[in-house]
């Protein structure tokens, strides 16, 4: 069915639900690799930058948030690779799927407030509009 699936996560509850869906999909395709993507946009993460001295420290903190996702994938015998990327989350996810020939993308929805969503739109909405492969957005 699928050889490579992208799972975009941020450590939230929605990410864990998206991980469950990725496991279901990957389980249907023996040998399927799940690329777990976490995108850090340090230009928007001022709080993280102010409380840390180095980008390496920020990456370690981000990786700790993804332990639950990794555990779920391991427990279910899913082949995965963790990628911590930097940049605008939506554009970075879209670029990654195109450059790496990803066949399917899965991500959680994020709950922005109504005003933010009207002005900026959500990452999941932007990805859905721009990505070339099929995408599942999990609530």
PDB file of C-alpha atoms in Angstrom:
ATOM      1  CA  UNK A   1       0.000   0.000   0.000  1.00  0.00           C
ATOM      2  CA  UNK A   2       2.359   2.786   1.240  1.00  0.00           C
ATOM      3  CA  UNK A   3       6.141   2.740   1.570  1.00  0.00           C
ATOM      4  CA  UNK A   4       6.628   6.123   3.265  1.00  0.00           C
ATOM      5  CA  UNK A   5       4.261   8.091   5.450  1.00  0.00           C
ATOM      6  CA  UNK A   6       4.952  11.442   7.151  1.00  0.00           C
ATOM      7  CA  UNK A   7       3.620  11.954  10.672  1.00  0.00           C
ATOM      8  CA  UNK A   8       3.866  15.597  11.797  1.00  0.00           C
ATOM      9  CA  UNK A   9       3.865  15.880  15.600  1.00  0.00           C
ATOM     10  CA  UNK A  10       4.368  18.504  18.289  1.00  0.00           C
ATOM     11  CA  UNK A  11       3.949  16.463  21.476  1.00  0.00           C
ATOM     12  CA  UNK A  12       0.282  17.402  21.981  1.00  0.00           C
ATOM     13  CA  UNK A  13      -2.680  15.089  22.599  1.00  0.00           C
ATOM     14  CA  UNK A  14      -3.690  15.562  18.962  1.00  0.00           C
ATOM     15  CA  UNK A  15      -0.231  14.327  17.976  1.00  0.00           C
ATOM     16  CA  UNK A  16      -0.771  11.148  19.971  1.00  0.00           C
ATOM     17  CA  UNK A  17      -4.108  10.569  18.257  1.00  0.00           C
ATOM     18  CA  UNK A  18      -2.455  11.192  14.880  1.00  0.00           C
ATOM     19  CA  UNK A  19       0.220   8.665  15.862  1.00  0.00           C
ATOM     20  CA  UNK A  20      -2.480   6.041  16.487  1.00  0.00           C
ATOM     21  CA  UNK A  21      -3.844   6.639  12.989  1.00  0.00           C
ATOM     22  CA  UNK A  22      -0.343   6.429  11.491  1.00  0.00           C
ATOM     23  CA  UNK A  23       0.132   3.090  13.251  1.00  0.00           C
ATOM     24  CA  UNK A  24      -3.106   1.777  11.746  1.00  0.00           C
ATOM     25  CA  UNK A  25      -2.064   2.885   8.265  1.00  0.00           C
ATOM     26  CA  UNK A  26       1.521   1.616   8.529  1.00  0.00           C
ATOM     27  CA  UNK A  27       0.317  -1.725   9.920  1.00  0.00           C
ATOM     28  CA  UNK A  28      -1.576  -2.321   6.674  1.00  0.00           C
ATOM     29  CA  UNK A  29       1.638  -1.920   4.652  1.00  0.00           C
ATOM     30  CA  UNK A  30       4.456  -4.284   5.686  1.00  0.00           C
ATOM     31  CA  UNK A  31       7.777  -2.441   5.514  1.00  0.00           C
ATOM     32  CA  UNK A  32       6.153   0.994   5.592  1.00  0.00           C
ATOM     33  CA  UNK A  33       8.430   3.665   7.071  1.00  0.00           C
ATOM     34  CA  UNK A  34       6.935   6.485   9.133  1.00  0.00           C
ATOM     35  CA  UNK A  35       8.916   9.730   9.033  1.00  0.00           C
ATOM     36  CA  UNK A  36       8.092  11.489  12.308  1.00  0.00           C
ATOM     37  CA  UNK A  37       8.436  15.230  11.695  1.00  0.00           C
ATOM     38  CA  UNK A  38       8.741  17.856  14.398  1.00  0.00           C
ATOM     39  CA  UNK A  39       9.232  21.355  13.036  1.00  0.00           C
ATOM     40  CA  UNK A  40      10.724  24.057  15.244  1.00  0.00           C
ATOM     41  CA  UNK A  41      10.024  27.641  14.252  1.00  0.00           C
ATOM     42  CA  UNK A  42      12.351  29.509  16.598  1.00  0.00           C
ATOM     43  CA  UNK A  43      11.266  32.860  15.192  1.00  0.00           C
ATOM     44  CA  UNK A  44       7.836  32.217  16.745  1.00  0.00           C
ATOM     45  CA  UNK A  45       9.031  30.296  19.840  1.00  0.00           C
ATOM     46  CA  UNK A  46      10.345  33.331  21.715  1.00  0.00           C
ATOM     47  CA  UNK A  47       9.634  31.729  25.081  1.00  0.00           C
ATOM     48  CA  UNK A  48      11.824  28.742  24.217  1.00  0.00           C
ATOM     49  CA  UNK A  49      14.635  30.933  22.910  1.00  0.00           C
ATOM     50  CA  UNK A  50      14.576  33.225  25.965  1.00  0.00           C
ATOM     51  CA  UNK A  51      14.860  30.298  28.376  1.00  0.00           C
ATOM     52  CA  UNK A  52      17.644  28.455  26.580  1.00  0.00           C
ATOM     53  CA  UNK A  53      21.090  29.369  25.385  1.00  0.00           C
ATOM     54  CA  UNK A  54      21.618  27.077  22.427  1.00  0.00           C
ATOM     55  CA  UNK A  55      19.586  25.589  19.602  1.00  0.00           C
ATOM     56  CA  UNK A  56      20.965  22.160  20.596  1.00  0.00           C
ATOM     57  CA  UNK A  57      19.304  22.497  24.008  1.00  0.00           C
ATOM     58  CA  UNK A  58      16.017  23.404  22.347  1.00  0.00           C
ATOM     59  CA  UNK A  59      16.253  20.322  20.121  1.00  0.00           C
ATOM     60  CA  UNK A  60      16.836  18.111  23.180  1.00  0.00           C
ATOM     61  CA  UNK A  61      13.782  19.632  24.893  1.00  0.00           C
ATOM     62  CA  UNK A  62      11.695  19.049  21.763  1.00  0.00           C
ATOM     63  CA  UNK A  63      12.883  15.446  21.496  1.00  0.00           C
ATOM     64  CA  UNK A  64      11.756  14.801  25.087  1.00  0.00           C
ATOM     65  CA  UNK A  65       8.239  15.899  24.101  1.00  0.00           C
ATOM     66  CA  UNK A  66       8.214  13.176  21.427  1.00  0.00           C
ATOM     67  CA  UNK A  67       9.044  10.223  23.692  1.00  0.00           C
ATOM     68  CA  UNK A  68       5.384   9.130  23.912  1.00  0.00           C
ATOM     69  CA  UNK A  69       5.086   9.120  20.104  1.00  0.00           C
ATOM     70  CA  UNK A  70       8.258   7.034  19.769  1.00  0.00           C
ATOM     71  CA  UNK A  71       7.059   4.581  22.422  1.00  0.00           C
ATOM     72  CA  UNK A  72       3.752   4.022  20.617  1.00  0.00           C
ATOM     73  CA  UNK A  73       5.546   3.363  17.331  1.00  0.00           C
ATOM     74  CA  UNK A  74       8.050   0.977  18.978  1.00  0.00           C
ATOM     75  CA  UNK A  75       5.327  -0.934  20.845  1.00  0.00           C
ATOM     76  CA  UNK A  76       3.532  -1.547  17.563  1.00  0.00           C
ATOM     77  CA  UNK A  77       6.649  -2.583  15.638  1.00  0.00           C
ATOM     78  CA  UNK A  78       6.516   0.359  13.234  1.00  0.00           C
ATOM     79  CA  UNK A  79       9.665   1.349  11.333  1.00  0.00           C
ATOM     80  CA  UNK A  80      10.193   5.058  11.932  1.00  0.00           C
ATOM     81  CA  UNK A  81      12.756   7.834  11.637  1.00  0.00           C
ATOM     82  CA  UNK A  82      12.556  10.974  13.757  1.00  0.00           C
ATOM     83  CA  UNK A  83      13.345  14.257  11.993  1.00  0.00           C
ATOM     84  CA  UNK A  84      13.606  17.536  13.899  1.00  0.00           C
ATOM     85  CA  UNK A  85      13.394  20.255  11.269  1.00  0.00           C
ATOM     86  CA  UNK A  86      13.568  24.054  11.451  1.00  0.00           C
ATOM     87  CA  UNK A  87      11.445  26.670   9.710  1.00  0.00           C
ATOM     88  CA  UNK A  88       7.843  27.612   9.084  1.00  0.00           C
ATOM     89  CA  UNK A  89       5.989  24.436  10.142  1.00  0.00           C
ATOM     90  CA  UNK A  90       3.494  24.244   7.265  1.00  0.00           C
ATOM     91  CA  UNK A  91       5.974  25.048   4.507  1.00  0.00           C
ATOM     92  CA  UNK A  92       8.643  22.782   5.994  1.00  0.00           C
ATOM     93  CA  UNK A  93       6.226  19.839   6.154  1.00  0.00           C
ATOM     94  CA  UNK A  94       5.096  20.430   2.566  1.00  0.00           C
ATOM     95  CA  UNK A  95       8.694  20.747   1.322  1.00  0.00           C
ATOM     96  CA  UNK A  96       9.709  17.572   3.160  1.00  0.00           C
ATOM     97  CA  UNK A  97       6.863  15.531   1.676  1.00  0.00           C
ATOM     98  CA  UNK A  98       7.829  16.647  -1.825  1.00  0.00           C
ATOM     99  CA  UNK A  99      11.595  16.209  -1.462  1.00  0.00           C
ATOM    100  CA  UNK A 100      11.327  12.812   0.232  1.00  0.00           C
ATOM    101  CA  UNK A 101       8.576  11.376  -2.000  1.00  0.00           C
ATOM    102  CA  UNK A 102       6.175  10.907   0.902  1.00  0.00           C
ATOM    103  CA  UNK A 103       3.025   9.113  -0.207  1.00  0.00           C
ATOM    104  CA  UNK A 104       0.715  10.058   2.677  1.00  0.00           C
ATOM    105  CA  UNK A 105       0.793  12.656   5.489  1.00  0.00           C
ATOM    106  CA  UNK A 106      -0.893  12.509   8.883  1.00  0.00           C
ATOM    107  CA  UNK A 107      -1.077  15.266  11.482  1.00  0.00           C
ATOM    108  CA  UNK A 108      -3.166  16.477  14.370  1.00  0.00           C
ATOM    109  CA  UNK A 109      -5.307  19.566  14.207  1.00  0.00           C
ATOM    110  CA  UNK A 110      -4.267  22.405  16.481  1.00  0.00           C
ATOM    111  CA  UNK A 111      -6.797  24.497  18.349  1.00  0.00           C
ATOM    112  CA  UNK A 112      -6.061  28.117  17.565  1.00  0.00           C
ATOM    113  CA  UNK A 113      -8.603  30.609  18.795  1.00  0.00           C
ATOM    114  CA  UNK A 114     -11.075  31.884  16.221  1.00  0.00           C
ATOM    115  CA  UNK A 115      -9.361  35.246  15.688  1.00  0.00           C
ATOM    116  CA  UNK A 116      -5.912  33.684  15.157  1.00  0.00           C
ATOM    117  CA  UNK A 117      -7.358  31.123  12.785  1.00  0.00           C
ATOM    118  CA  UNK A 118      -9.120  33.832  10.739  1.00  0.00           C
ATOM    119  CA  UNK A 119      -5.941  35.901  10.467  1.00  0.00           C
ATOM    120  CA  UNK A 120      -3.216  33.251  10.158  1.00  0.00           C
ATOM    121  CA  UNK A 121      -4.891  29.932   9.532  1.00  0.00           C
ATOM    122  CA  UNK A 122      -3.709  26.756  11.198  1.00  0.00           C
ATOM    123  CA  UNK A 123      -0.638  24.741  10.248  1.00  0.00           C
ATOM    124  CA  UNK A 124      -2.832  21.751   9.393  1.00  0.00           C
ATOM    125  CA  UNK A 125      -5.048  23.870   7.127  1.00  0.00           C
ATOM    126  CA  UNK A 126      -2.032  25.290   5.271  1.00  0.00           C
ATOM    127  CA  UNK A 127      -0.530  21.821   4.832  1.00  0.00           C
ATOM    128  CA  UNK A 128      -3.837  20.457   3.562  1.00  0.00           C
ATOM    129  CA  UNK A 129      -4.026  23.228   0.943  1.00  0.00           C
ATOM    130  CA  UNK A 130      -0.414  22.959  -0.261  1.00  0.00           C
ATOM    131  CA  UNK A 131       0.658  19.324   0.031  1.00  0.00           C
ATOM    132  CA  UNK A 132       0.560  17.133  -3.085  1.00  0.00           C
ATOM    133  CA  UNK A 133      -0.018  13.783  -1.346  1.00  0.00           C
ATOM    134  CA  UNK A 134      -3.169  12.685   0.512  1.00  0.00           C
ATOM    135  CA  UNK A 135      -3.359  13.985   4.093  1.00  0.00           C
ATOM    136  CA  UNK A 136      -5.336  13.007   7.191  1.00  0.00           C
ATOM    137  CA  UNK A 137      -5.925  15.642   9.873  1.00  0.00           C
ATOM    138  CA  UNK A 138      -6.823  14.035  13.195  1.00  0.00           C
ATOM    139  CA  UNK A 139      -8.945  15.756  15.872  1.00  0.00           C
TER     140      UNK A 139
END
